[in-house]
Amino acid sequence: DFEGEPAGRSTERCRPQPAVRDVAGMLRSFDYAARTHRPWNPAWAERCRAAYCDGYAEAGGDDPREDPELLRAYETDKAVYEVVYEARHRPDWLPVPMAAIERLAALD
């Protein structure tokens, strides 16, 4: 979601955001990709998240996992947004963000 919330005003969408916000959005995408395969394999999504963060850290020098609370906050924010979206438009997909919220809430 590099351009920001589509329903927001363009001036708000163009404001710089922390890079970790976009990282969190990408991490959320792996859960959706994992859910398209049957049976669902959450370990695949976890490996993708780890590989993405490894590559991000190697290429950019900053590992988004170094501030796990911030990364978790942005990922949770995205998952909550997804719950509202899915409830309104694709109720069959609600388990995807709900599973993420459960996973993120259980992290220490």
Short mmCIF file of C-alpha atoms in Angstrom, two decimals:
data_model
loop_
_atom_site.label_atom_id
_atom_site.label_comp_id
_atom_site.label_asym_id
_atom_site.label_seq_id
_atom_site.Cartn_x
_atom_site.Cartn_y
_atom_site.Cartn_z
CA ASP A 1 0.00 0.00 0.00
CA PHE A 2 2.70 2.45 -1.00
CA GLU A 3 0.27 5.17 -2.05
CA GLY A 4 -1.67 5.20 1.21
CA GLU A 5 -5.32 4.65 2.00
CA PRO A 6 -7.30 5.04 -1.25
CA ALA A 7 -10.26 6.61 0.57
CA GLY A 8 -8.02 9.28 2.12
CA ARG A 9 -7.31 12.69 0.67
CA SER A 10 -4.37 12.84 -1.71
CA THR A 11 -2.52 15.31 0.54
CA GLU A 12 -2.68 12.77 3.37
CA ARG A 13 -1.73 9.87 1.12
CA CYS A 14 1.36 11.69 -0.14
CA ARG A 15 2.77 12.42 3.32
CA PRO A 16 5.91 10.46 4.09
CA GLN A 17 5.29 7.46 6.31
CA PRO A 18 7.78 5.29 8.17
CA ALA A 19 9.19 2.59 5.92
CA VAL A 20 8.20 -0.01 8.51
CA ARG A 21 4.56 0.73 7.64
CA ASP A 22 5.13 -0.54 4.09
CA VAL A 23 7.11 -3.49 5.42
CA ALA A 24 4.15 -4.41 7.63
CA GLY A 25 1.84 -4.20 4.62
CA MET A 26 4.06 -6.57 2.69
CA LEU A 27 4.18 -8.99 5.61
CA ARG A 28 0.38 -9.01 5.65
CA SER A 29 0.38 -9.97 1.97
CA PHE A 30 2.15 -13.23 2.75
CA ASP A 31 -0.77 -14.36 4.92
CA TYR A 32 -3.16 -13.76 2.04
CA ALA A 33 -0.91 -15.66 -0.36
CA ALA A 34 -0.63 -18.56 2.08
CA ARG A 35 -4.41 -18.75 2.51
CA THR A 36 -4.98 -19.23 -1.23
CA HIS A 37 -3.49 -22.72 -1.04
CA ARG A 38 -5.18 -25.70 0.51
CA PRO A 39 -4.43 -26.85 3.07
CA TRP A 40 -3.37 -23.57 4.59
CA ASN A 41 0.24 -23.61 5.67
CA PRO A 42 1.01 -20.82 8.15
CA ALA A 43 4.65 -21.94 8.33
CA TRP A 44 5.04 -20.96 4.67
CA ALA A 45 3.88 -17.42 5.44
CA GLU A 46 6.24 -17.26 8.42
CA ARG A 47 9.19 -18.33 6.25
CA CYS A 48 8.23 -15.69 3.68
CA ARG A 49 8.04 -12.98 6.36
CA ALA A 50 11.47 -13.98 7.69
CA ALA A 51 13.02 -14.11 4.21
CA TYR A 52 11.54 -10.73 3.29
CA CYS A 53 12.88 -9.12 6.47
CA ASP A 54 16.27 -10.78 5.95
CA GLY A 55 16.45 -9.40 2.41
CA TYR A 56 15.21 -5.99 3.50
CA ALA A 57 17.89 -5.81 6.20
CA GLU A 58 20.60 -6.98 3.84
CA ALA A 59 19.68 -4.55 1.08
CA GLY A 60 18.84 -1.55 3.20
CA GLY A 61 20.93 -2.00 6.30
CA ASP A 62 17.98 -1.70 8.67
CA ASP A 63 16.22 -4.78 9.98
CA PRO A 64 12.56 -4.01 10.65
CA ARG A 65 12.57 -6.73 13.33
CA GLU A 66 14.95 -4.64 15.47
CA ASP A 67 11.90 -2.73 16.73
CA PRO A 68 9.40 -5.58 17.07
CA GLU A 69 6.81 -3.51 18.92
CA LEU A 70 6.66 -0.92 16.14
CA LEU A 71 6.52 -3.56 13.41
CA ARG A 72 3.80 -5.45 15.31
CA ALA A 73 1.82 -2.21 15.79
CA TYR A 74 1.84 -1.44 12.06
CA GLU A 75 1.06 -5.03 11.13
CA THR A 76 -1.81 -5.10 13.63
CA ASP A 77 -3.13 -1.79 12.31
CA LYS A 78 -3.17 -3.22 8.79
CA ALA A 79 -4.87 -6.42 9.95
CA VAL A 80 -7.59 -4.47 11.76
CA TYR A 81 -8.19 -2.43 8.60
CA GLU A 82 -8.43 -5.73 6.68
CA VAL A 83 -11.04 -7.08 9.12
CA VAL A 84 -13.31 -4.12 8.39
CA TYR A 85 -12.70 -4.40 4.64
CA GLU A 86 -13.32 -8.15 4.53
CA ALA A 87 -16.43 -7.89 6.69
CA ARG A 88 -17.89 -5.37 4.25
CA HIS A 89 -16.75 -6.87 0.96
CA ARG A 90 -15.49 -10.47 1.31
CA PRO A 91 -16.74 -12.11 4.49
CA ASP A 92 -15.29 -15.46 3.41
CA TRP A 93 -11.82 -13.91 3.76
CA LEU A 94 -12.31 -12.75 7.36
CA PRO A 95 -10.27 -15.67 8.74
CA VAL A 96 -7.11 -14.25 7.12
CA PRO A 97 -6.84 -11.00 9.10
CA MET A 98 -8.46 -12.54 12.18
CA ALA A 99 -5.73 -15.19 12.31
CA ALA A 100 -3.12 -12.45 12.02
CA ILE A 101 -4.64 -10.48 14.89
CA GLU A 102 -4.65 -13.61 17.02
CA ARG A 103 -1.00 -14.35 16.09
CA LEU A 104 0.12 -10.77 16.70
CA ALA A 105 -1.70 -10.55 20.04
CA ALA A 106 -0.01 -13.74 21.24
CA LEU A 107 3.53 -12.42 20.61
CA ASP A 108 5.52 -11.53 23.70
#
